[in-house]
Short mmCIF file of N, CA and C in Angstrom, two decimals:
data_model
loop_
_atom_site.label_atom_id
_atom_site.label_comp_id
_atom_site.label_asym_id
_atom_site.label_seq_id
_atom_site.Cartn_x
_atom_site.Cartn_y
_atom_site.Cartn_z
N UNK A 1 45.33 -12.18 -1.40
CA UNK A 1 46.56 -11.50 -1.75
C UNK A 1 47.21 -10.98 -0.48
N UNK A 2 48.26 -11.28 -0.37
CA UNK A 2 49.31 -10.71 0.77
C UNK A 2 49.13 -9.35 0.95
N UNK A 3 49.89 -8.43 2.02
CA UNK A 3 49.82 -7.65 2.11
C UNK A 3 51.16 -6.50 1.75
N UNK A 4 52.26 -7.82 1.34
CA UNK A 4 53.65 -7.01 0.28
C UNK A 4 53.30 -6.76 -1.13
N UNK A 5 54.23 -5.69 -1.02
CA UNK A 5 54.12 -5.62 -2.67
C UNK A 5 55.77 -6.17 -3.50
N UNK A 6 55.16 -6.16 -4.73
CA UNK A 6 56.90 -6.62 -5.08
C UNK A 6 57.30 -5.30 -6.42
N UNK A 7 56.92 -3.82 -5.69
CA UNK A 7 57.65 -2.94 -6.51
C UNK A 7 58.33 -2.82 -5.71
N UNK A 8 59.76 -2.47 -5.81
CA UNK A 8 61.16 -1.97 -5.04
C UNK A 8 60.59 -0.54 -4.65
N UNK A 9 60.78 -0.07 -3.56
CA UNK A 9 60.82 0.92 -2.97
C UNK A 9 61.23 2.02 -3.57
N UNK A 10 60.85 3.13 -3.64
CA UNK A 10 61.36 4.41 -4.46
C UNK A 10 62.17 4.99 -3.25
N UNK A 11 63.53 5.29 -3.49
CA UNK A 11 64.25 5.81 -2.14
C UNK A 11 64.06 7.30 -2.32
N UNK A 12 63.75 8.21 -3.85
CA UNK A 12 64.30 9.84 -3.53
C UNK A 12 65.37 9.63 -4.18
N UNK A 13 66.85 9.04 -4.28
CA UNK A 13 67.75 8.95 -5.16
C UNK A 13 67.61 8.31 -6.43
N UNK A 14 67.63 9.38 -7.35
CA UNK A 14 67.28 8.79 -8.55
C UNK A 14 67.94 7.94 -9.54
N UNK A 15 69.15 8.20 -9.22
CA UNK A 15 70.57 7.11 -9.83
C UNK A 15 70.42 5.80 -8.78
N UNK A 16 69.96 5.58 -7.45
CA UNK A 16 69.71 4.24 -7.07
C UNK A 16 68.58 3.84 -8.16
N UNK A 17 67.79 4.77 -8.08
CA UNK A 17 66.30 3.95 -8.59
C UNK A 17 66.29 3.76 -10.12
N UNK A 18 67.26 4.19 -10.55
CA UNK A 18 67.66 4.07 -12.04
C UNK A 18 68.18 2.80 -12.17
N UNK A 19 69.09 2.76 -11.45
CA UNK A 19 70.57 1.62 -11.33
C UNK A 19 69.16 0.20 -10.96
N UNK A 20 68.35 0.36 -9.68
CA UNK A 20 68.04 -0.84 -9.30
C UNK A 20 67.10 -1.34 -10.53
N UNK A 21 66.06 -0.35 -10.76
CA UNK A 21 64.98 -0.76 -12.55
C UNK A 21 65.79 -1.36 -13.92
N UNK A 22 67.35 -0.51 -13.87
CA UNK A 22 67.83 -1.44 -14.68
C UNK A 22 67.93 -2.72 -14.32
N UNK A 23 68.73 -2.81 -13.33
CA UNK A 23 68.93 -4.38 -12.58
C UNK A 23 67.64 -5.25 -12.86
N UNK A 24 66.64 -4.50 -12.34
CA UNK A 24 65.30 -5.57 -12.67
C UNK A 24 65.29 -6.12 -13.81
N UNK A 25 65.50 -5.08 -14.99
CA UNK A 25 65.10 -5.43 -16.24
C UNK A 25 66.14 -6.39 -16.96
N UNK A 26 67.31 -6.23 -16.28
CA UNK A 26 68.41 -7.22 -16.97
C UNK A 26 68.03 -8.68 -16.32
N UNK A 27 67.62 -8.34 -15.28
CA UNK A 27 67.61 -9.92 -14.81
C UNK A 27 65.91 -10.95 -15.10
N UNK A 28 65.35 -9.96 -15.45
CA UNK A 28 64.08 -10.31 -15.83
C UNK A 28 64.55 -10.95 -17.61
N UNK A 29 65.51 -10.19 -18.38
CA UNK A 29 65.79 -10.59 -19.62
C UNK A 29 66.47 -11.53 -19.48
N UNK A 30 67.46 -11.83 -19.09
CA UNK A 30 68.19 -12.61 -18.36
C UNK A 30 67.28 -14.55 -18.35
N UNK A 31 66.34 -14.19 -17.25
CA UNK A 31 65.23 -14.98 -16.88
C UNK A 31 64.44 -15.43 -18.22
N UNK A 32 64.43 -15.07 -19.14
CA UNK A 32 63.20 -15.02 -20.15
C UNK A 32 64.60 -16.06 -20.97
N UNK A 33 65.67 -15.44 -21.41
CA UNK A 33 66.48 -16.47 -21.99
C UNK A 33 67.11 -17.51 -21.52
N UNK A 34 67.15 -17.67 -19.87
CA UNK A 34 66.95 -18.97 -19.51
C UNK A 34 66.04 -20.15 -19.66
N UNK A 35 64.70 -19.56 -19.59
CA UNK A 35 63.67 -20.55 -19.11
C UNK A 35 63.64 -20.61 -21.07
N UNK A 36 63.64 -19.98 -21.87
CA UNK A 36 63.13 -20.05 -23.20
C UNK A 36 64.61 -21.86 -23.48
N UNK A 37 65.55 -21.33 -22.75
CA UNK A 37 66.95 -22.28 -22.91
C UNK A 37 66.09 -23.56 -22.82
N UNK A 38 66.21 -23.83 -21.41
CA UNK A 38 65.32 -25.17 -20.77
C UNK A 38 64.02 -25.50 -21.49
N UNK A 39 63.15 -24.57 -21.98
CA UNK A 39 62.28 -24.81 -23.21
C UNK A 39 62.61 -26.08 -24.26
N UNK A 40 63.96 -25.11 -25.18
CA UNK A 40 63.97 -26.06 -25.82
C UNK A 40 64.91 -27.14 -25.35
N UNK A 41 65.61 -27.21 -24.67
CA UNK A 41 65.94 -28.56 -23.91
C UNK A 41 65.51 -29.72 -23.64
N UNK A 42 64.12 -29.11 -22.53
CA UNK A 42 63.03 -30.14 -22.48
C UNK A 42 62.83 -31.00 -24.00
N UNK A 43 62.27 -30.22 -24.68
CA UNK A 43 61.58 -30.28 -25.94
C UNK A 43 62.59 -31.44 -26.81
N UNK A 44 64.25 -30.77 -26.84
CA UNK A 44 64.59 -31.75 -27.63
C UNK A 44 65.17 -33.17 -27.07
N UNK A 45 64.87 -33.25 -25.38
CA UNK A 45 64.98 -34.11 -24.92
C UNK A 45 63.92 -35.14 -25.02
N UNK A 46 62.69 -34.71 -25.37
CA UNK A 46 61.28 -35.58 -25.23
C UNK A 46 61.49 -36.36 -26.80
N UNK A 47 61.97 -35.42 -27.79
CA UNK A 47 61.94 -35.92 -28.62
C UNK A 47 62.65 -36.66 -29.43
N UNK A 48 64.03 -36.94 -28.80
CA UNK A 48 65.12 -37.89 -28.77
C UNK A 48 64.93 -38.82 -27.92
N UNK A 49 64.20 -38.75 -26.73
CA UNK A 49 64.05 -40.03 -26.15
C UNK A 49 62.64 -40.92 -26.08
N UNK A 50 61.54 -40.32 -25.75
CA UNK A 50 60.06 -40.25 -25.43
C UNK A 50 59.60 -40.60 -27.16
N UNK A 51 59.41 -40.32 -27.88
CA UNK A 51 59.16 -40.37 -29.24
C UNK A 51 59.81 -41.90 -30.18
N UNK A 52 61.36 -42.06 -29.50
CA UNK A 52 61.66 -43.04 -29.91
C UNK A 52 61.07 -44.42 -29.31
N UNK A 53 61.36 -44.19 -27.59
CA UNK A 53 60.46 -45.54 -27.09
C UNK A 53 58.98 -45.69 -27.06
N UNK A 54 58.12 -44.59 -27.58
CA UNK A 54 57.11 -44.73 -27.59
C UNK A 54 56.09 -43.99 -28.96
N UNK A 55 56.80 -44.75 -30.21
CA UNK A 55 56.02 -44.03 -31.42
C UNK A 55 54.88 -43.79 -31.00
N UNK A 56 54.01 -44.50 -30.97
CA UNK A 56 52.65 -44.90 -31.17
C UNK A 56 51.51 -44.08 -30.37
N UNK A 57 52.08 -43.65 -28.97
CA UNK A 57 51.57 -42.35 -28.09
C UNK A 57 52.84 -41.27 -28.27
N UNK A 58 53.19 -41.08 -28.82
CA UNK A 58 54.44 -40.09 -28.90
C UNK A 58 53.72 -38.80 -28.85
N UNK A 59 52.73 -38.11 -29.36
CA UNK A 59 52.70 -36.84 -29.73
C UNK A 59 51.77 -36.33 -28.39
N UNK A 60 50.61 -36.98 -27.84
CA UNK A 60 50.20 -37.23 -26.58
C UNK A 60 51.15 -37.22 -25.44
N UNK A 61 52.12 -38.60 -25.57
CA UNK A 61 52.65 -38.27 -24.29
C UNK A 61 53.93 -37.35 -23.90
N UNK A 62 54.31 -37.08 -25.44
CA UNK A 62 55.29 -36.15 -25.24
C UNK A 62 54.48 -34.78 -24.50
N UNK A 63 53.56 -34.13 -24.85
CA UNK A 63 53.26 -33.06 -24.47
C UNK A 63 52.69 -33.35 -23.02
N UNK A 64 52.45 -34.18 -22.79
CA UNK A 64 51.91 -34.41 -21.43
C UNK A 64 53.57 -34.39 -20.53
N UNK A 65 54.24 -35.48 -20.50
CA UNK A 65 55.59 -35.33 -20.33
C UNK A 65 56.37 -33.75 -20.26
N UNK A 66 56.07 -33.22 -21.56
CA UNK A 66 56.82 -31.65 -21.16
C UNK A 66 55.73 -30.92 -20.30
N UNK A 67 54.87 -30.43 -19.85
CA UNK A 67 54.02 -30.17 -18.76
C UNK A 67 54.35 -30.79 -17.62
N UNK A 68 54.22 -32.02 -17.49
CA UNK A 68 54.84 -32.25 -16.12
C UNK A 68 56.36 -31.77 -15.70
N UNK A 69 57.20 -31.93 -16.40
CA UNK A 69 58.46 -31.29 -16.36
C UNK A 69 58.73 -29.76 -16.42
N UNK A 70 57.64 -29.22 -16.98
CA UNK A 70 57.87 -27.62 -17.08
C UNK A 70 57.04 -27.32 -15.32
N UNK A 71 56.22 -28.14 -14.98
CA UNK A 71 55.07 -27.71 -13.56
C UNK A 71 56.01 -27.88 -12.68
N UNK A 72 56.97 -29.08 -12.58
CA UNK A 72 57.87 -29.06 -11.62
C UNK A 72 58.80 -28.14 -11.69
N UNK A 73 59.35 -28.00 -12.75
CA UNK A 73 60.31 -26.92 -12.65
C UNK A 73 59.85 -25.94 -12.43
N UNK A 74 58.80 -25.56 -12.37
CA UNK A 74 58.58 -24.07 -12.18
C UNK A 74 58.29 -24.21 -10.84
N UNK A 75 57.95 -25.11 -10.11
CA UNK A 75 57.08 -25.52 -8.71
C UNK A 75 58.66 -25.69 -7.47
N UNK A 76 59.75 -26.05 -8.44
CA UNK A 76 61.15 -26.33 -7.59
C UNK A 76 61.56 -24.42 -7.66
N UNK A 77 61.43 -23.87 -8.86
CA UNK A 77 62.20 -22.48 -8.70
C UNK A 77 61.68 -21.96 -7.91
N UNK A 78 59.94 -21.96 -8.04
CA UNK A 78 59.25 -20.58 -6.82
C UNK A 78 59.67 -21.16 -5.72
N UNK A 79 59.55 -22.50 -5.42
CA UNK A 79 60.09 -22.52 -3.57
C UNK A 79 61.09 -22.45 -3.31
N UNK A 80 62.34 -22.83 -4.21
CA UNK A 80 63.66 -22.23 -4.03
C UNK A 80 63.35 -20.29 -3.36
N UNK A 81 63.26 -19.85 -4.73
CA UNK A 81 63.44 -18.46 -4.54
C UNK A 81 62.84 -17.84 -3.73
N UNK A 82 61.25 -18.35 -2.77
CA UNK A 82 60.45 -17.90 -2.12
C UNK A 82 61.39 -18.61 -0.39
N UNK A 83 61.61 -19.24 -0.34
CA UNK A 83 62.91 -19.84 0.42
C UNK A 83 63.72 -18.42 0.73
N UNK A 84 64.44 -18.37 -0.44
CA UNK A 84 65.71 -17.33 -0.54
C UNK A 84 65.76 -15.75 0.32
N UNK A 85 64.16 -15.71 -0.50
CA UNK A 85 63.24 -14.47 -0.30
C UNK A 85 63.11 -14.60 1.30
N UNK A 86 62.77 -15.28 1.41
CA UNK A 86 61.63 -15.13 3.10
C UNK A 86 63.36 -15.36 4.09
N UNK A 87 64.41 -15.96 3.80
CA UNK A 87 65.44 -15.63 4.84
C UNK A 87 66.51 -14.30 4.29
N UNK A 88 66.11 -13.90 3.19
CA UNK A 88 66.94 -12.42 3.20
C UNK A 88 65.95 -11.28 3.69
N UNK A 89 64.69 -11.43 3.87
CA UNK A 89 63.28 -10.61 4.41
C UNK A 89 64.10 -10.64 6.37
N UNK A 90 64.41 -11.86 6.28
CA UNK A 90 64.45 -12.47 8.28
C UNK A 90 65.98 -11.93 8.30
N UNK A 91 66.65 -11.55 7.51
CA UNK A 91 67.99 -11.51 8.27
C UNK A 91 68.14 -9.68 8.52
N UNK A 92 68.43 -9.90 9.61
CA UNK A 92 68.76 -8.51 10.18
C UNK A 92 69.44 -7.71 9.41
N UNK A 93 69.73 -6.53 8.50
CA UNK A 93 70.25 -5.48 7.98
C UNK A 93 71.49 -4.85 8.64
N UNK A 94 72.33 -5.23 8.38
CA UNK A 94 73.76 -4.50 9.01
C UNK A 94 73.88 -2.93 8.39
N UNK A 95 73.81 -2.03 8.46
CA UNK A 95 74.40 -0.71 7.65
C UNK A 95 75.93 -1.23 7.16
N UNK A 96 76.00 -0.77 5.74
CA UNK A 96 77.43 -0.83 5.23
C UNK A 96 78.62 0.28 6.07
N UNK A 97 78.05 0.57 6.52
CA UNK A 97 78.96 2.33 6.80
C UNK A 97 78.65 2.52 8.03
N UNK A 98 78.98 2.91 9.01
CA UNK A 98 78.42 3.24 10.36
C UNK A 98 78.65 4.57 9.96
N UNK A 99 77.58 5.07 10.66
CA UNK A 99 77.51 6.59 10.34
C UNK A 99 78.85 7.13 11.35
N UNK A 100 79.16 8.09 11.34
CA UNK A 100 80.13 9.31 12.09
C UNK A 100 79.45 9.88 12.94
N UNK A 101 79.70 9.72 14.04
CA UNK A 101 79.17 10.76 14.99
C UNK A 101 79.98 12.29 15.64
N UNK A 102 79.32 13.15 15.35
CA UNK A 102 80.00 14.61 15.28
C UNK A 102 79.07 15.23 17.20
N UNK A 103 79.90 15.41 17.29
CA UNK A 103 79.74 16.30 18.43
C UNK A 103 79.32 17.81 18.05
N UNK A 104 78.22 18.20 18.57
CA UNK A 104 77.88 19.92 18.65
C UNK A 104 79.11 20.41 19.44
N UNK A 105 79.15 21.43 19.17
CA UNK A 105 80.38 22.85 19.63
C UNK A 105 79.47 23.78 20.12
N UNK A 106 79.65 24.27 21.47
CA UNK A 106 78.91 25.25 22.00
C UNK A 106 79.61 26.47 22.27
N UNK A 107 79.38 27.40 21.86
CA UNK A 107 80.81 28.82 22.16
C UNK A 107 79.70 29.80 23.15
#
């Protein structure tokens, strides 16, 4: 196991850390009704095509068929996103705001 973690950082502001847990959770729901999408996609693709040219192993190779197609897809997203991940980790952090710099007053 690596030595990152993948909880978001607790900053002390509690409306960030509100705002970002929602974010997680929408996009995690989000995620769950995609891949459930492509689910049945796959599914009614195997069985409009795979089933017709091949009665006879149909129920075998359909499920073998959706496994290979669900391993890749899942094998293309993590290296996409682990991709994504590892050059927004490498890119240098600009501050949105440059801070103000105030001069002390000495009387």
């Amino acid at each position: 196991m690596s030595g990152t973690s993948n909880i978001p950082p607790v900053t002390g502001n509690y409306k960030v850390d509100i705002v970002v847990q929602i974010t997680n959770l929408a996009i995690g729901g989000f995620s769950l009704v995609a891949a459930l999408a492509w689910n049945e996609a796959i599914k009614r693709f195997i069985e409009k095509y795979v089933k017709v040219w091949l009665p006879e192993m149909s129920e075998t190779l359909s499920l073998l068929i959706y496994a290979l197609i669900v391993t890749a897809l899942a094998i293309f997203v993590t290296i996409t996103l682990t991709i994504i991940k590892q050059e927004i980790i490498n890119t240098p952090s600009v501050p949105l705001q440059q801070p103000v710099q105030t001069t002390q007053l000495t009387y």
